[in-house]
XYZ file of C-alpha atoms in Angstrom:
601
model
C -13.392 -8.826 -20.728
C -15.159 -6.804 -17.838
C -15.089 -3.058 -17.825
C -12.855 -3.307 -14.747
C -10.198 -4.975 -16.349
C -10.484 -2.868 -19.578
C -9.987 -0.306 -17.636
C -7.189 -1.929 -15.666
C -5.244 -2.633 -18.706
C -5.654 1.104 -20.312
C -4.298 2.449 -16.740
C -1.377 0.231 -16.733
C -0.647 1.135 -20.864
C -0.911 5.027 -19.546
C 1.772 4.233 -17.025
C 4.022 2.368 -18.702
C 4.121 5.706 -21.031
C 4.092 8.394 -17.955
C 7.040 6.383 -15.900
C 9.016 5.607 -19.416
C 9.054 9.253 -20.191
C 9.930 9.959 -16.586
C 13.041 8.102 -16.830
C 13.762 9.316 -19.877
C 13.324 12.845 -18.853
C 15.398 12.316 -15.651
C 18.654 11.144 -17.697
C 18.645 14.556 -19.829
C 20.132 16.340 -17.007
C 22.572 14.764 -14.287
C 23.145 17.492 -12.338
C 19.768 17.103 -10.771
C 18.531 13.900 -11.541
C 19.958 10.816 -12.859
C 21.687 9.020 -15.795
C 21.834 5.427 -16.919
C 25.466 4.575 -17.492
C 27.860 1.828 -17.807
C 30.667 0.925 -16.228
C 33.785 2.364 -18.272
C 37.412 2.017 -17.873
C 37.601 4.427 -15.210
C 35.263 2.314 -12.632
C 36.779 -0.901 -13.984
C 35.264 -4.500 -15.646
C 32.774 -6.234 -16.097
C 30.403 -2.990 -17.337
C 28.059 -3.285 -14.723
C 24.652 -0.864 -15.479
C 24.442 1.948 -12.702
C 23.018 5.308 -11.976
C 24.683 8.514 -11.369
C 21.817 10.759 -8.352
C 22.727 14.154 -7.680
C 21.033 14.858 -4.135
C 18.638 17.516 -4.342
C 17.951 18.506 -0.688
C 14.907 20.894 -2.035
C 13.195 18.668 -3.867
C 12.326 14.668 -3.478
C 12.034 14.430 -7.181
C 15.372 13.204 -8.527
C 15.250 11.049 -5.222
C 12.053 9.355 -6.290
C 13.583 8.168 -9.565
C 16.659 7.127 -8.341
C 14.890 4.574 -6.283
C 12.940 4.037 -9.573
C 15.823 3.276 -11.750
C 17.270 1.334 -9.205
C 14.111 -0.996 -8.667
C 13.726 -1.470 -12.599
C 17.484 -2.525 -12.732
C 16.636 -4.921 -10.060
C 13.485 -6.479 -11.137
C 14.412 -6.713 -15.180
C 14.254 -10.838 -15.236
C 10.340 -9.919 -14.336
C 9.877 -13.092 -11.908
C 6.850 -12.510 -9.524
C 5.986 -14.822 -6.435
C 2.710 -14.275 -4.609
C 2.114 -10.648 -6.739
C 5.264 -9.499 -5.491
C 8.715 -9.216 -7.311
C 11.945 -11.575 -6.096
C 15.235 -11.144 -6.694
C 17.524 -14.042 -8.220
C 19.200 -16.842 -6.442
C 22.435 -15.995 -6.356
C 24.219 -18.864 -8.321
C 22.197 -17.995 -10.805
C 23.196 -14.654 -11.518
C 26.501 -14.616 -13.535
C 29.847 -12.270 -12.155
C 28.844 -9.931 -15.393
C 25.424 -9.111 -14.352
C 25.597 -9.431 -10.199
C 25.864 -5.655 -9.277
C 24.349 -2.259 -10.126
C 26.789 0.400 -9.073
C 24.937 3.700 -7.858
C 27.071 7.012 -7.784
C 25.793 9.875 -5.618
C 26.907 12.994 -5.730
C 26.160 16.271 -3.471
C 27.130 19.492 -4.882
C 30.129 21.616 -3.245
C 32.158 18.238 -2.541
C 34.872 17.604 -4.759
C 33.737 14.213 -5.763
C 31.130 11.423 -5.062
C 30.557 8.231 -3.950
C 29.874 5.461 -5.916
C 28.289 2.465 -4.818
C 27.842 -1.344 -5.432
C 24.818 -3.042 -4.937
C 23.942 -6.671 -4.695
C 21.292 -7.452 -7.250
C 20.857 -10.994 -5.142
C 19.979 -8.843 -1.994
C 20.181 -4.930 -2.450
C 23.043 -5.208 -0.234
C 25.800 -2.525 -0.730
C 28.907 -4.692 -0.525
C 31.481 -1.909 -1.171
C 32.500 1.333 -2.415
C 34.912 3.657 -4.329
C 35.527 6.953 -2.714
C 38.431 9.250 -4.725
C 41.231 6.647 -5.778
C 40.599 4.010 -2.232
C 37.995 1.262 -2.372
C 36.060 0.137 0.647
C 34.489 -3.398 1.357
C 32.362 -4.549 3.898
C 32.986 -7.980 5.967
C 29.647 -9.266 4.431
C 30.816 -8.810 0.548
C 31.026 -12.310 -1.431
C 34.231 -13.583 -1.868
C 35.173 -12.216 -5.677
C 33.576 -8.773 -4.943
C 37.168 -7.327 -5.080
C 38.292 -8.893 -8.498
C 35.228 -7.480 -9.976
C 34.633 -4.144 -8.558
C 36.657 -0.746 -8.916
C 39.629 -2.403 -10.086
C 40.911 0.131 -12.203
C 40.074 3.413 -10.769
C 41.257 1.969 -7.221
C 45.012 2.782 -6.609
C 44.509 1.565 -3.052
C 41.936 -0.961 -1.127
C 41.312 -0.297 2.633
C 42.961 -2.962 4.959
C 39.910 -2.939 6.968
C 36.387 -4.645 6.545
C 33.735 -2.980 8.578
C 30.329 -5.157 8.989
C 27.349 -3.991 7.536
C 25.318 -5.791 10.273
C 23.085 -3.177 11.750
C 23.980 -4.504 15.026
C 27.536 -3.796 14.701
C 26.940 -0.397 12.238
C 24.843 0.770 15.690
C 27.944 -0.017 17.769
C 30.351 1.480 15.700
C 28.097 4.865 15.277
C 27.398 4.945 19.223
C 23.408 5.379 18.390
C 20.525 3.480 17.274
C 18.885 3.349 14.168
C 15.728 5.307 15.738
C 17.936 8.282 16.968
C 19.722 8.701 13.767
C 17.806 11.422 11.082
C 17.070 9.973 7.792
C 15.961 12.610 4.872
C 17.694 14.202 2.250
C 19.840 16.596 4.150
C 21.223 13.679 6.289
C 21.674 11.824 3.069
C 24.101 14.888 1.860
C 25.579 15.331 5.398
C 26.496 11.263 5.080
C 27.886 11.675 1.247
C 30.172 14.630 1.991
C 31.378 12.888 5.642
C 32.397 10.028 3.573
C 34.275 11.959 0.713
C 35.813 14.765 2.918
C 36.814 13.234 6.630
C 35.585 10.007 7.549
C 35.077 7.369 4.465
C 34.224 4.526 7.311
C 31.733 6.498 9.065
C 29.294 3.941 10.349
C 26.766 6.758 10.953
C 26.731 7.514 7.392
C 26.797 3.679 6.529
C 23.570 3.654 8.652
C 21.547 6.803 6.456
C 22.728 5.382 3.062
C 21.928 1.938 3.742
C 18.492 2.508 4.721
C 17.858 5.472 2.533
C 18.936 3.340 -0.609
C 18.953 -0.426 -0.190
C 15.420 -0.309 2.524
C 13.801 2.587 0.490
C 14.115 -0.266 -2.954
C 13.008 -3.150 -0.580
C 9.752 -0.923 0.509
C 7.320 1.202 -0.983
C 6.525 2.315 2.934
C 10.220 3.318 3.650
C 10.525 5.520 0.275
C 7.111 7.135 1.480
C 8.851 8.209 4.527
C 11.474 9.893 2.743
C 9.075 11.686 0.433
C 6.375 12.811 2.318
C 9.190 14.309 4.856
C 10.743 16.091 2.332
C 8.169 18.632 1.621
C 7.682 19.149 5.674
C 9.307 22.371 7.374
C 11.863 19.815 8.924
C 12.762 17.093 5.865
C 14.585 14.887 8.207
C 12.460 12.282 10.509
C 13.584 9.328 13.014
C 12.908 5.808 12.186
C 9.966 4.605 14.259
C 8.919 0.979 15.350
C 7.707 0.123 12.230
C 10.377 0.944 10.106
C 12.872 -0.644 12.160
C 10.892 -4.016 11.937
C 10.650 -4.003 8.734
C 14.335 -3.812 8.176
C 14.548 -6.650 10.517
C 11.852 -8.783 9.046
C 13.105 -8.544 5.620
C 13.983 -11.914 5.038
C 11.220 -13.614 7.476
C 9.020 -11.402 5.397
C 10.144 -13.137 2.419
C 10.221 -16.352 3.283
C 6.540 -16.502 4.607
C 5.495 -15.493 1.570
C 8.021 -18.026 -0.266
C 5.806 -20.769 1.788
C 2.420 -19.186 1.789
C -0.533 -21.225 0.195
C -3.851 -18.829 -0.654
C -1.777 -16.063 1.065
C -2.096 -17.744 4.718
C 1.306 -17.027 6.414
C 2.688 -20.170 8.061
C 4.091 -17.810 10.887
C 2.907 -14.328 11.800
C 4.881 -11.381 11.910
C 4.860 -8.366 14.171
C 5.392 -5.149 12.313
C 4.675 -2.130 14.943
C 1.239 -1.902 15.764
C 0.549 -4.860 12.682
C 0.713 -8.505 12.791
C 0.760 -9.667 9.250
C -0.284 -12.860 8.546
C -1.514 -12.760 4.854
C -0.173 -11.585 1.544
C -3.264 -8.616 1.465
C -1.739 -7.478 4.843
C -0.268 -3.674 4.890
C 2.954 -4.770 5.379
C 3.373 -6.578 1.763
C 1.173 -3.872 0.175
C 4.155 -1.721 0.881
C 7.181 -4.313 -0.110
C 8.301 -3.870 -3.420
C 10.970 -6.709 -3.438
C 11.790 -10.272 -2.039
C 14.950 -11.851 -1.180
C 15.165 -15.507 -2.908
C 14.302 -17.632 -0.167
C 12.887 -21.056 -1.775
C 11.861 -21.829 -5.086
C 8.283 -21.591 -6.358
C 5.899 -24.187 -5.599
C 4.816 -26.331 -8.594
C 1.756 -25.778 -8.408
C -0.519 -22.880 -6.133
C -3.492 -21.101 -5.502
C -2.221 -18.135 -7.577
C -4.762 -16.898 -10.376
C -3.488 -17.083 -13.628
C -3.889 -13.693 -15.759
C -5.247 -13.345 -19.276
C -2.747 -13.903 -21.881
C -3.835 -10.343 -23.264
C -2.496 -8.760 -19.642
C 0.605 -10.491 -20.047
C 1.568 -9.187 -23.072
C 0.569 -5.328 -22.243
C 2.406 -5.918 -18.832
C 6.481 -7.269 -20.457
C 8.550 -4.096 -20.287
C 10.042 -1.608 -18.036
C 8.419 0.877 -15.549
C 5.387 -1.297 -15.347
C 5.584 -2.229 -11.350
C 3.244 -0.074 -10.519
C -0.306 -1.901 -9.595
C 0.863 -4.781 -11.045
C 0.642 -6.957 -8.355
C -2.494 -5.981 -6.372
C -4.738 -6.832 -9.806
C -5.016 -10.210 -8.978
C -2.099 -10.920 -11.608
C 0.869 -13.559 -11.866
C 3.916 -12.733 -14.791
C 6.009 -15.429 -13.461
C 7.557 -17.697 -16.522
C 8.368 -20.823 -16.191
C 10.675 -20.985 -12.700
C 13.828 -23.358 -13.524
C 14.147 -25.566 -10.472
C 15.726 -28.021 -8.473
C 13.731 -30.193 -6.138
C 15.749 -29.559 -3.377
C 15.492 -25.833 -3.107
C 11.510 -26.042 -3.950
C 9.748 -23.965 -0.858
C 9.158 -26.787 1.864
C 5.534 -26.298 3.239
C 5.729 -27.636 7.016
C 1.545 -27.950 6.780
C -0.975 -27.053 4.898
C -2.173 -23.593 5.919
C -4.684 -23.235 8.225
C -6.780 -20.008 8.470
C -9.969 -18.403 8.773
C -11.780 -17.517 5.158
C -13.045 -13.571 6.276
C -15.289 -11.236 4.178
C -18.152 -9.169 3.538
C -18.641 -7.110 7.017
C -15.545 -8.653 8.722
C -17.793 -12.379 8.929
C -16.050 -15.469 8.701
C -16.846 -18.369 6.341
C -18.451 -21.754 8.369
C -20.443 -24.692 7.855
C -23.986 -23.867 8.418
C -24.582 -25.490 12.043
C -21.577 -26.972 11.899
C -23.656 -29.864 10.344
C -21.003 -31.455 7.812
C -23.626 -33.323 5.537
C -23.187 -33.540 2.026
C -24.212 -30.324 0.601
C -25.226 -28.640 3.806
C -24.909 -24.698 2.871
C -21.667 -22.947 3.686
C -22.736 -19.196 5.368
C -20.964 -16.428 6.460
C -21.192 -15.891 10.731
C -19.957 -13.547 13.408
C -16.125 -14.925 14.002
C -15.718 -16.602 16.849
C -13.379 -16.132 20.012
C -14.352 -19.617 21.184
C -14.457 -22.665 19.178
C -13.706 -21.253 16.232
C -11.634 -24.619 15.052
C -14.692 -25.178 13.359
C -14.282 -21.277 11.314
C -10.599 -22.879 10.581
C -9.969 -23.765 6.785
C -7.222 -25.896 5.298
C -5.179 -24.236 2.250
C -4.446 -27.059 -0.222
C -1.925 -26.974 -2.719
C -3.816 -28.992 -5.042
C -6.468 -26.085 -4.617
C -8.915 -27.758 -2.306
C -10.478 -25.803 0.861
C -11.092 -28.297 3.279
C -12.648 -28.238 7.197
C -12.690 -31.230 9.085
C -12.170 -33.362 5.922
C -14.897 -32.173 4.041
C -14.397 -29.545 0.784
C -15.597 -26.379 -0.200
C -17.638 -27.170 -2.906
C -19.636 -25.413 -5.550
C -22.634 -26.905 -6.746
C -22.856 -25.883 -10.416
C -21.022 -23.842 -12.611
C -23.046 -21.364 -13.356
C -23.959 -17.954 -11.656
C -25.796 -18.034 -8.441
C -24.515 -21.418 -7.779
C -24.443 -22.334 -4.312
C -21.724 -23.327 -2.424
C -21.624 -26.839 0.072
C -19.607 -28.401 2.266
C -19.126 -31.978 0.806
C -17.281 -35.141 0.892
C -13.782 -34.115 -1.395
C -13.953 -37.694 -3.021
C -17.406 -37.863 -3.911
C -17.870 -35.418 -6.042
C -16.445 -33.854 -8.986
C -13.046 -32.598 -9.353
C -13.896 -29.150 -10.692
C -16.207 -28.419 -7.826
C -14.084 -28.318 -4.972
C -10.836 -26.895 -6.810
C -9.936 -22.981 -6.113
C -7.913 -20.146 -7.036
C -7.175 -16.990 -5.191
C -5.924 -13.739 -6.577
C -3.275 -11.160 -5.335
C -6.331 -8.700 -4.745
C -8.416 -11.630 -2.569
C -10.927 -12.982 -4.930
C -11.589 -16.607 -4.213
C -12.030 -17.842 -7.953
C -14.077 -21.786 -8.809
C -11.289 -22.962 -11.312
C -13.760 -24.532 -13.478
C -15.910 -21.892 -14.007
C -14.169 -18.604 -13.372
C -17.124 -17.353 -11.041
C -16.423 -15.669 -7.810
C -17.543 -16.657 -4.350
C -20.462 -13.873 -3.294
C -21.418 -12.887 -0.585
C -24.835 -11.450 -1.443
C -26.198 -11.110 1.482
C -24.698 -10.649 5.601
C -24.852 -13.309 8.658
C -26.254 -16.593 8.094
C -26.766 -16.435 4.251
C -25.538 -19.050 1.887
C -22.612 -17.956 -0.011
C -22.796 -18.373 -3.962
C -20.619 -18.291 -7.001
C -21.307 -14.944 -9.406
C -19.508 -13.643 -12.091
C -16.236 -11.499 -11.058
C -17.217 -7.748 -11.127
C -14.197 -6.490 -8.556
C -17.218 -5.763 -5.879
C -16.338 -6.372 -1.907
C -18.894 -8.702 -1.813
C -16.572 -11.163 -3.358
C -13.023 -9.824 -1.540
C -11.838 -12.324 1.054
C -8.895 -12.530 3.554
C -6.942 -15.857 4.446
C -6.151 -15.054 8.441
C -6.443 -15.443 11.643
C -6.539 -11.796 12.995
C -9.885 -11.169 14.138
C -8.717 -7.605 15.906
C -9.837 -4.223 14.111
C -7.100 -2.769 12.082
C -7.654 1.075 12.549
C -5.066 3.386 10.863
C -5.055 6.901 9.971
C -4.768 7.673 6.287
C -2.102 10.517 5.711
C -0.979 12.208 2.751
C 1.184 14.996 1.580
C 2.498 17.664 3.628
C 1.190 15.888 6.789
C -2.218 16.181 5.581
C -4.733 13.688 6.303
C -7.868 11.720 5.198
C -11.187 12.601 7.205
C -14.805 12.212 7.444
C -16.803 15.200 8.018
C -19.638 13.316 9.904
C -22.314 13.302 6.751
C -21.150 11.540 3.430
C -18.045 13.781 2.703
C -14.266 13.195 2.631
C -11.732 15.884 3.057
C -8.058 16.242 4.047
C -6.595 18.755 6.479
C -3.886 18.702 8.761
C -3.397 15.473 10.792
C -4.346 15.499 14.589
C -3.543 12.680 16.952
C -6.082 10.912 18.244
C -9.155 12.922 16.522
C -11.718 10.378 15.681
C -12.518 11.562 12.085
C -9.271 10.694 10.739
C -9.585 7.230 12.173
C -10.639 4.654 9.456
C -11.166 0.777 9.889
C -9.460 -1.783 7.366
C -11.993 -4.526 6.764
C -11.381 -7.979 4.858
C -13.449 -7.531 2.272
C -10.995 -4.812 0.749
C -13.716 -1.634 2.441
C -12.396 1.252 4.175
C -14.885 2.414 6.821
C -14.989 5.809 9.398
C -14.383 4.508 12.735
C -17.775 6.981 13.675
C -19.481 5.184 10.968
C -19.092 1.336 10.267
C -21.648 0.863 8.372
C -20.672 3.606 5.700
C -17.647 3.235 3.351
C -15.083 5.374 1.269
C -16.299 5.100 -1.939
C -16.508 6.667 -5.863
C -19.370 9.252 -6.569
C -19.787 7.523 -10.172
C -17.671 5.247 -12.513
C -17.108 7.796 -14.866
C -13.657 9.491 -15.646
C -14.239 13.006 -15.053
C -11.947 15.630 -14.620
C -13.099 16.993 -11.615
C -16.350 15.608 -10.235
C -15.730 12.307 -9.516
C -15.389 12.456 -5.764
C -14.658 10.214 -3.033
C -17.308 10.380 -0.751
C -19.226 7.880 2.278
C -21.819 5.720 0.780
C -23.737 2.743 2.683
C -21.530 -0.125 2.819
C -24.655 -2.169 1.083
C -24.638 -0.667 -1.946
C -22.885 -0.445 -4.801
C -20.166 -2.787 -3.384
C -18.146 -2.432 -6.462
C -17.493 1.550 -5.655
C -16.026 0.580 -2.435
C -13.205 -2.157 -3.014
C -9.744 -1.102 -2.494
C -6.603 -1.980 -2.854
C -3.492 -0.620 -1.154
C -0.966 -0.479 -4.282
C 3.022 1.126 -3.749
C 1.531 4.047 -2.359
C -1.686 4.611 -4.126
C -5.237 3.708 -3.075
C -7.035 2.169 -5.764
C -10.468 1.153 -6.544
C -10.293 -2.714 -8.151
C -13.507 -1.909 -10.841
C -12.292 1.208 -12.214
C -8.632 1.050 -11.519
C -8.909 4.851 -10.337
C -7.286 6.291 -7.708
C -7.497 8.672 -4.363
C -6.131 12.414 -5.468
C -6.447 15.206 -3.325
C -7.527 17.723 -5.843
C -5.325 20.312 -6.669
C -7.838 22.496 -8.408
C -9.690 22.698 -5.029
C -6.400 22.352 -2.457
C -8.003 24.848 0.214
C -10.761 22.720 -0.111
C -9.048 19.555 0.819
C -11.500 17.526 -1.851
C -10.464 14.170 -2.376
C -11.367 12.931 -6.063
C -10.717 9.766 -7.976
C -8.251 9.575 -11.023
C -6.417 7.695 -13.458
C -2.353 7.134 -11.963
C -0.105 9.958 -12.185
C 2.010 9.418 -10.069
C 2.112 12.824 -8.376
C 2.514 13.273 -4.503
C -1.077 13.827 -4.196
C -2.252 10.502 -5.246
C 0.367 9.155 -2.468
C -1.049 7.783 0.793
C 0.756 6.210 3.890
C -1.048 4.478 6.579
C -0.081 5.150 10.425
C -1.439 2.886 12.635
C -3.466 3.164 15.448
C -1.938 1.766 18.278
């Protein structure tokens, strides 16, 4: 096993401890964080599992692992698509185990709310306030034989929809001029319990506050990077509001993807996401069943050895963007198997934002495949075919490797004509493009107009790759807690400080081969000073984007950045917080290793 994924599997052993003993640390005490419970005879049968939050408007901490509980409730069948979690089909899911009911509670009112929640969906389908259920129009049909039915002396006669459309309507406002943050999250819980229990405003915060804030890792962010501003409570912007609408669409593109090519691309804000290594799914944390899994796909297998330190609670975190698949066996019917309309069709970028093509577009047998310049014209011929028998194919002709051993070239070449093993591919969550018979990595060792070659996986950007067809620079600024942000200082030094609009040193460039590059400097990227786990002087610093290409590969994780080789991540250093040093560590968890990216538009 490489050092990378040595380290890779310690990291995920030390947070499958830290996020355990979280949990278990945040049931001791419900009055400010939360409890597992079950379902007694005051809320009624069947026992469904639930959690009891107490809001803590100072404090985003009991908030944090309320989502936390909630998501590990959600995601306990451990079924993966793509590197991200999905929920069940819902005729699979039996009336005993189809919802989680959440109670939240805000000190001073005489009594809280408690909530049910879809497992299928995340929807909130009803709930109990004092002795009177509510319901909304959307709830499945036996949601009132199996929920609240003994602590309910009375069910409302009316069923509100939980369509945003008509939850807008009914509030007067918009989802963008309503405040989200924990003290509208109290203001909703006490309107409900002490004057209006069908407040559509407060449907509006606690829908997207809970049910959103499981779906994304992005939305959650929101919510706890505002929470330590002067002013917790923020508007929903652009973004956010598309993906709450794109949910589903989300979903089902990457239901249908093939090598993590989107059949149809989708606007979020300032991003079009057309890939499974877009932003937009490094921040989803769940799926809503949309097809069954593909038989067979381009998604890398993991090492037996992963698998087993992976099987248990609390261990979502980085799971997914390690190039990793825990899906068992999916039981399946051929009729709801995901439908693929066409193979996918996409550009292969890399190393320096190039895209993959046939050397002179000259299709012989064995004629080297390069890396160019992507093209605005004619670029049909930069287009690849996604296979789901695992060839990559351009104008009938394969992507072939022509040995299986390192520094192996790779050819263009007739599909039938050679053999099998050659032309057959895998690609992981994290975007290495993998020869199945041999395990080696496509390299890029060198920049425009070199032949590309196999080498042996060492988690370097030389060998990340993107399936898409967005050839447009993705700039973003890189903020972190308390509003600070990521910046380069003009040499080969990283800092935070306060984030600025518009001020050129916070702007960064997301390239395809997984580097993160000042806009002032594109031929310089964020990288580790050293490998080694210290303490304290392992900084993130600028290096030259041509060396050491396994210091500069990252991956955009729930929240975290993290580099692939060492499995460390970005931490503004609290030794050193004047300072604003940035320094790589082992996970956390903490606010400080917490990064959300804001697009430039």
């Amino acid at each position: 096993m490489k050092r990378g994924n040595s380290n890779t599997v310690k990291l995920l052993s030390s947070i499958l401890v830290l996020v355990v003993l979280v949990l278990l640390t945040g049931s001791v005490r419900s009055d400010t964080c939360l409890n597992t419970v079950k379902e007694d005879s005051k809320l009624g049968a069947p026992n469904y599992s639930g959690v009891i939050y107490t809001v803590d408007t100072t404090s985003p901490d009991a908030y944090r692992k309320m989502i936390a509980r909630l998501r590990e409730l959600l995601t306990r069948r451990g079924e993966y698509r793509q590197g991200v979690p999905i929920l069940p089909e819902q005729t699979s899911v039996p009336d005993s185990q189809r919802y989680i009911l959440l109670e939240i509670i805000v000190a001073g009112t005489p009594r809280g709310v408690t909530f049910a929640i879809d497992v299928t969906n995340v929807y909130i389908v009803g709930y109990l306030v004092g002795s009177t259920r509510y319901f909304f129009m959307e709830a499945p049909a036996r949601a009132e034989e199996l929920l609240f039915t003994v602590a309910a002396i009375q069910t409302s006669p009316t069923r509100r929809s939980s369509n945003y459309a008509k939850l807008e309507q009914n509030a007067g406002a918009p989802r963008r001029a309503i405040p989200l943050g924990l003290p509208s999250l109290a203001d909703a819980i006490r309107t409900l319990v002490t004057t209006r229990p069908e407040d559509a405003r407060s449907h509006l915060v606690v829908i997207q506050m809970v049910s959103e804030a499981v779906r994304y890792w992005e939305i959650e962010l929101n919510v706890l990077q505002a929470a330590n501003n002067a002013n917790p409570s923020f508007l929903p912007d652009a973004r956010m509001i598309d993906l709450e609408n794109n949910w589903s669409a989300l979903s089902l593109q990457i239901q249908t993807s093939d090598a993590f090519a989107f059949q149809r691309p989708i606007t979020i804000g300032d991003e079009v996401a057309d890939n499974v290594q877009s932003a937009v799914i490094r921040g989803m944390f769940l799926m809503l069943f949309r097809c069954a899994r593909p038989r067979r796909d381009l998604q890398m297998p993991m090492e037996e050895v992963r698998r087993k330190r992976l099987i248990g609670p609390g261990t979502e975190i980085l799971r997914r963007d390690l190039g990793l698949s825990i899906d068992p066996p999916p039981v399946q019917k051929d009729d709801d198997t995901c439908k693929h309309l066409a193979d996918s069709r996409s550009r292969i970028m890399g190393r320096d934002g190039l895209c993959v093509e046939v050397q002179g577009f000259n299709y012989s047998d064995r004629n080297p495949v390069i890396l160019f310049a992507c093209r605005s014209g004619d670029f049909a011929k930069q287009l690849w075919n996604f296979r789901t028998d695992g060839r990559i194919v351009s104008f009938g002709k394969c992507l072939a490797a022509s040995g299986v051993t390192p520094r192996s070239t790779v050819v263009i070449h007739e599909c039938e004509t050679i053999h099998e093993s050659a032309v057959r591919w895998e690609m992981s969550n994290s975007g290495t493009l993998s020869n199945r018979a041999s395990g080696l990595a496509l390299h890029a060792a060198s920049g425009s107009g070199r032949q590309l070659t196999l080498q042996r996986d060492i988690s370097s950007s030389f060998q990340a790759w993107q399936s898409t067809n967005i050839i447009t620079p993705v700039d973003v600024y890189i903020q972190g807690e308390n509003n600070r942000c990521i910046y380069y200082n003009g040499g080969t030094n990283t800092y935070v400080e306060g984030c600025r609009n518009d001020y050129s040193r916070q702007k960064w460039r997301l390239y395809p081969d997984s580097t993160i590059r000042p806009i002032e400097w594109l031929n310089g990227c964020l990288e580790l000073s050293t490998f080694v786990e210290h303490p304290r002087y392992n900084f993130i610093q600028l290096g030259h984007c041509n060396n050491h290409p396994e210091y500069h590969r990252w991956i955009f994780t729930q929240g975290c950045i993290m580099n692939l080789y060492s499995s460390l991540v970005v931490d503004e250093d609290r030794d050193y917080p004047a300072e604003g040093w940035l320094k790589a560590a082992p996970f956390q968890g903490g606010l400080n290793q917490i990064w959300k990216l804001v697009f430039v538009s």
